[in-house]
Amino acid sequence: MITTYASVPAGFTVYSDVNFMQFPAGEQHFTLGPAAQQQVPVRVLITGTDANDYIRAGLWIDYAHQHGNKVEAVIPYLPAARADRGEPFGAKVYANLINSLEADQVTCLDPHSPVMTELVDNLTIVESAGVIAADPRIAQRRYAGVIAPDAGAVSRAQKAADALGIPLFRAAKHRDFATGKLSGFSCEQLPDNGRLLVVDDICDGGGTFRGLAQSTGLGPDRLDLWVSHGVFSGQAARLRENFGSIFTTDSHPGHQNPDVNATILPVSSFMF
């Protein structure tokens, strides 16, 4: 999904008066409404991974540059950040697509891999720790601790724990070296009382989080989940068996999965 923003003479920001369309041959295009004459393009928000949205954003940024205006591209969920090695090198391909927009600034949220952040030009990163700590729905719960579900989540979970002023507990995934498949989970000793918040960047099908919850022996009366990007595919609805509250943003269309019924924090409330 793409949303474009502009400033107006009164000094505030509005939705741009622009209508995106597709020619019969398949090319993307847009037309301007009458209010556009009094608007100055300032920002485009892209959520999800639809390549056509990136084409639309590129067209709009080109229009803005032709009129001498600078534009920020807010891309909370960096596509293919998990494909940061191997063949094909997906992170590089998507980074090239983002760079082709020629945005004057690109802003993302809690990127999965530092590899991709090195590939995207003019990038500003919004970390999740400050977002978590500033959300009153989380602050009012007075968590007893934060859990990092695996080694890759420790850094962001530690920052969240520090921002909340509570301890971090580390969990780990274990694999069968013969097959490469997950064989189980473990977690540091957890407190006997109080709610705990599991923190990570992405939830796809939710298997890691369900496995972690089952290994702790704790249920939804003790566990909540924060993920910056809720893809919520496959059996993600089963997260409800393990977590009382599930928090995410609207950075990816998957956040709307009604069976997960996550509590949503709009990126527009803290990214611009």
Coordinates of C-alpha atoms in Angstrom, one line a residue:
M1 CA 0.0 0.0 0.0
I2 CA 1.2 3.5 -0.8
T3 CA 0.1 6.8 0.8
T4 CA 1.4 10.2 -0.3
Y5 CA 1.6 13.3 1.8
A6 CA 2.0 17.0 1.1
S7 CA 2.3 20.3 3.0
V8 CA -0.1 23.1 2.4
P9 CA 0.2 26.9 2.8
A10 CA -1.5 26.7 6.2
G11 CA 1.5 24.9 7.5
F12 CA 0.3 21.4 8.1
T13 CA 0.5 18.0 6.3
V14 CA -2.4 16.5 4.3
Y15 CA -2.9 13.5 2.0
S16 CA -1.8 14.4 -1.5
D17 CA -4.6 14.9 -4.0
V18 CA -3.3 12.2 -6.3
N19 CA -5.0 9.3 -7.9
F20 CA -2.9 6.3 -9.0
M21 CA -4.1 4.3 -12.0
Q22 CA -2.9 1.6 -14.4
F23 CA -2.9 1.9 -18.1
P24 CA -4.5 -1.0 -20.1
A25 CA -1.0 -2.1 -21.1
G26 CA -0.1 -2.5 -17.4
E27 CA 2.1 0.6 -16.7
Q28 CA 1.5 2.6 -13.5
H29 CA 0.6 6.3 -13.7
F30 CA -1.2 8.9 -11.7
T31 CA -3.3 12.0 -12.1
L32 CA -3.5 15.1 -9.9
G33 CA -6.7 16.5 -8.4
P34 CA -7.4 20.2 -8.1
A35 CA -6.0 20.6 -4.6
A36 CA -2.6 19.4 -5.8
Q37 CA -1.9 22.9 -7.1
Q38 CA -1.6 24.2 -3.6
Q39 CA 0.3 21.2 -2.2
V40 CA 4.0 20.5 -1.8
P41 CA 5.0 16.8 -1.9
V42 CA 6.9 15.9 1.3
R43 CA 6.6 12.2 2.0
V44 CA 5.5 8.8 0.7
L45 CA 4.6 5.8 2.9
I46 CA 5.0 2.3 1.5
T47 CA 3.8 -0.6 3.6
G48 CA 4.2 -4.2 2.4
T49 CA 6.1 -5.6 -0.5
D50 CA 4.1 -4.9 -3.7
A51 CA 6.5 -4.0 -6.4
N52 CA 3.9 -1.8 -8.1
D53 CA 3.8 0.3 -5.0
Y54 CA 7.5 1.0 -5.5
I55 CA 6.8 2.0 -9.1
R56 CA 4.0 4.4 -8.0
A57 CA 6.3 5.9 -5.4
G58 CA 9.0 6.4 -7.9
L59 CA 6.6 8.2 -10.3
W60 CA 5.5 10.5 -7.5
I61 CA 9.0 11.2 -6.3
D62 CA 10.0 12.0 -9.9
Y63 CA 7.1 14.5 -10.0
A64 CA 8.2 16.1 -6.8
H65 CA 11.8 16.4 -7.9
Q66 CA 10.7 18.0 -11.2
H67 CA 9.0 20.7 -9.1
G68 CA 12.1 21.2 -7.0
N69 CA 10.8 19.4 -3.9
K70 CA 12.6 16.9 -1.6
V71 CA 10.7 13.8 -0.5
E72 CA 11.1 11.3 2.3
A73 CA 10.2 7.6 1.6
V74 CA 9.0 6.0 4.8
I75 CA 9.4 2.2 4.3
P76 CA 8.9 0.7 7.8
Y77 CA 9.3 -2.9 6.6
L78 CA 12.3 -3.3 4.4
P79 CA 11.5 -6.1 1.9
A80 CA 13.8 -9.1 1.8
A81 CA 15.9 -8.0 4.8
R82 CA 15.9 -11.7 5.8
A83 CA 17.4 -12.6 2.4
D84 CA 20.7 -11.1 3.4
R85 CA 23.0 -13.8 1.9
G86 CA 23.0 -16.5 -0.6
E87 CA 21.7 -16.8 -4.1
P88 CA 19.7 -14.9 -5.1
F89 CA 20.8 -12.0 -2.9
G90 CA 17.3 -10.7 -2.3
A91 CA 18.3 -7.9 0.1
K92 CA 20.5 -6.4 -2.6
V93 CA 17.8 -6.6 -5.3
Y94 CA 15.2 -4.9 -3.1
A95 CA 17.7 -2.3 -1.9
N96 CA 18.5 -1.5 -5.5
L97 CA 14.7 -1.1 -6.1
I98 CA 14.5 1.3 -3.1
N99 CA 17.5 3.3 -4.2
S100 CA 16.0 3.6 -7.7
L101 CA 13.3 5.8 -6.2
E102 CA 15.9 8.4 -5.6
A103 CA 14.2 9.6 -2.4
D104 CA 16.1 12.3 -0.5
Q105 CA 15.7 10.3 2.7
V106 CA 14.5 6.7 3.5
T107 CA 13.2 5.9 6.9
C108 CA 12.6 2.3 8.1
L109 CA 11.6 0.6 11.4
D110 CA 13.6 -2.1 13.2
P111 CA 15.3 -3.7 10.2
H112 CA 15.9 -7.4 10.4
S113 CA 19.5 -7.3 9.2
P114 CA 22.3 -4.8 9.2
V115 CA 23.3 -6.1 5.8
M116 CA 20.4 -4.5 4.1
T117 CA 20.8 -1.2 6.0
E118 CA 24.2 -0.9 4.5
L119 CA 22.8 -1.3 1.0
V120 CA 20.0 1.4 1.2
D121 CA 21.0 4.9 0.4
N122 CA 20.1 7.9 2.7
L123 CA 18.7 5.6 5.4
T124 CA 17.4 6.6 8.8
I125 CA 16.5 3.8 11.2
V126 CA 13.8 4.0 13.9
E127 CA 14.5 1.4 16.6
S128 CA 11.7 -0.4 18.3
A129 CA 12.8 0.1 21.9
G130 CA 11.7 3.7 22.1
V131 CA 8.5 2.9 20.4
I132 CA 7.7 0.1 22.9
A133 CA 8.6 2.2 25.9
A134 CA 6.5 5.1 24.7
D135 CA 3.3 3.1 24.1
P136 CA 1.1 3.6 27.2
R137 CA -0.7 0.3 26.6
I138 CA 2.6 -1.5 27.2
A139 CA 3.9 0.8 29.9
Q140 CA 0.8 0.4 32.0
R141 CA 1.3 -3.4 32.2
R142 CA 4.4 -3.1 34.3
Y143 CA 6.1 -6.1 32.9
A144 CA 8.4 -8.2 35.1
G145 CA 10.8 -8.7 32.2
V146 CA 11.5 -8.9 28.5
I147 CA 12.3 -12.2 26.7
A148 CA 14.5 -12.5 23.6
P149 CA 13.2 -15.5 21.7
D150 CA 16.5 -16.4 20.1
A151 CA 20.1 -15.2 19.7
G152 CA 19.2 -12.9 16.8
A153 CA 16.7 -11.0 18.9
V154 CA 18.9 -10.3 21.9
S155 CA 20.2 -6.9 20.8
R156 CA 16.7 -5.4 20.1
A157 CA 15.2 -7.1 23.2
Q158 CA 18.0 -5.8 25.4
K159 CA 17.3 -2.3 24.2
A160 CA 13.6 -2.7 24.9
A161 CA 14.3 -4.0 28.4
D162 CA 16.6 -1.1 29.1
A163 CA 14.0 1.4 27.8
L164 CA 11.4 -0.2 30.1
G165 CA 13.8 -0.5 33.0
I166 CA 13.3 -4.2 33.5
P167 CA 15.5 -7.3 33.1
L168 CA 16.1 -9.3 30.0
F169 CA 15.8 -13.1 29.8
R170 CA 17.4 -15.0 26.9
A171 CA 15.9 -17.9 25.1
A172 CA 17.5 -20.2 22.5
K173 CA 16.5 -22.4 19.6
H174 CA 18.2 -25.8 19.3
R175 CA 18.6 -27.7 16.0
D176 CA 19.3 -31.3 15.1
F177 CA 22.7 -31.0 13.4
A178 CA 22.0 -34.1 11.3
T179 CA 18.8 -32.7 9.8
G180 CA 19.0 -28.9 10.4
K181 CA 15.5 -29.0 11.8
L182 CA 14.5 -27.3 15.1
S183 CA 14.6 -29.8 18.0
G184 CA 13.5 -27.6 20.8
F185 CA 13.7 -24.4 22.8
S186 CA 15.2 -23.4 26.1
C187 CA 15.0 -20.2 28.3
E188 CA 16.7 -18.7 31.3
Q189 CA 15.0 -19.1 34.6
L190 CA 12.0 -16.7 34.6
P191 CA 10.4 -15.0 37.6
D192 CA 7.6 -16.8 39.4
N193 CA 5.2 -13.9 39.1
G194 CA 4.4 -11.0 36.7
R195 CA 3.8 -10.7 33.0
L196 CA 6.6 -11.0 30.5
L197 CA 6.9 -9.4 27.1
V198 CA 8.5 -11.3 24.2
V199 CA 10.2 -8.9 21.8
D200 CA 11.3 -9.5 18.2
D201 CA 11.2 -7.8 14.8
I202 CA 9.1 -10.1 12.6
C203 CA 6.4 -12.6 13.1
D204 CA 5.6 -14.7 10.1
G205 CA 3.9 -18.0 10.9
G206 CA 4.7 -17.7 14.6
G207 CA 6.4 -21.1 15.1
T208 CA 9.3 -19.7 17.1
F209 CA 7.1 -17.8 19.5
R210 CA 4.8 -20.8 20.1
G211 CA 7.8 -23.1 20.7
L212 CA 9.3 -20.6 23.1
A213 CA 6.0 -20.2 25.0
Q214 CA 5.6 -24.0 25.3
S215 CA 9.1 -24.4 26.6
T216 CA 8.5 -21.9 29.4
G217 CA 5.3 -23.6 30.5
L218 CA 3.7 -20.2 30.7
G219 CA 0.4 -19.3 29.1
P220 CA -1.5 -16.2 27.9
D221 CA -2.0 -15.2 31.5
R222 CA 1.7 -14.5 31.8
L223 CA 3.0 -13.9 28.2
D224 CA 2.5 -11.0 25.7
L225 CA 4.2 -10.5 22.4
W226 CA 5.6 -7.5 20.6
V227 CA 6.8 -7.7 17.0
S228 CA 7.5 -4.6 14.9
H229 CA 6.3 -6.3 11.7
G230 CA 3.3 -8.6 11.8
V231 CA 3.2 -10.7 8.7
F232 CA 1.0 -13.3 10.5
S233 CA 0.9 -16.0 7.9
G234 CA 0.1 -19.7 8.1
Q235 CA -0.8 -20.8 11.6
A236 CA -0.1 -17.4 13.2
A237 CA -3.6 -17.5 14.7
R238 CA -2.4 -20.2 17.1
L239 CA -0.4 -17.5 18.8
R240 CA -3.6 -16.8 20.7
E241 CA -3.1 -20.1 22.5
N242 CA 0.1 -18.8 24.1
F243 CA -0.1 -15.0 24.3
G244 CA -2.6 -12.8 26.0
S245 CA -1.9 -9.6 24.0
I246 CA -0.1 -9.3 20.7
F247 CA 1.3 -5.9 19.7
T248 CA 2.5 -4.9 16.3
T249 CA 2.4 -2.0 13.8
D250 CA 0.7 -1.5 10.4
S251 CA 4.1 -1.8 8.6
H252 CA 2.9 -4.9 6.7
P253 CA -0.6 -5.7 5.4
G254 CA -0.5 -9.0 7.5
H255 CA -1.2 -6.9 10.6
Q256 CA -4.9 -7.1 9.6
N257 CA -5.2 -10.9 10.1
P258 CA -8.5 -11.0 12.1
D259 CA -7.6 -14.4 13.6
V260 CA -4.5 -13.0 15.3
N261 CA -6.5 -9.9 16.4
A262 CA -3.3 -7.9 17.2
T263 CA -3.3 -4.5 18.9
I264 CA -2.0 -2.1 16.2
L265 CA 0.2 0.9 16.6
P266 CA 0.1 3.0 13.4
V267 CA 3.6 3.9 12.1
S268 CA 2.2 7.3 11.3
S269 CA 2.0 8.0 15.0
F270 CA 5.7 7.8 15.6
M271 CA 7.6 7.7 12.3
F272 CA 6.5 11.2 11.0

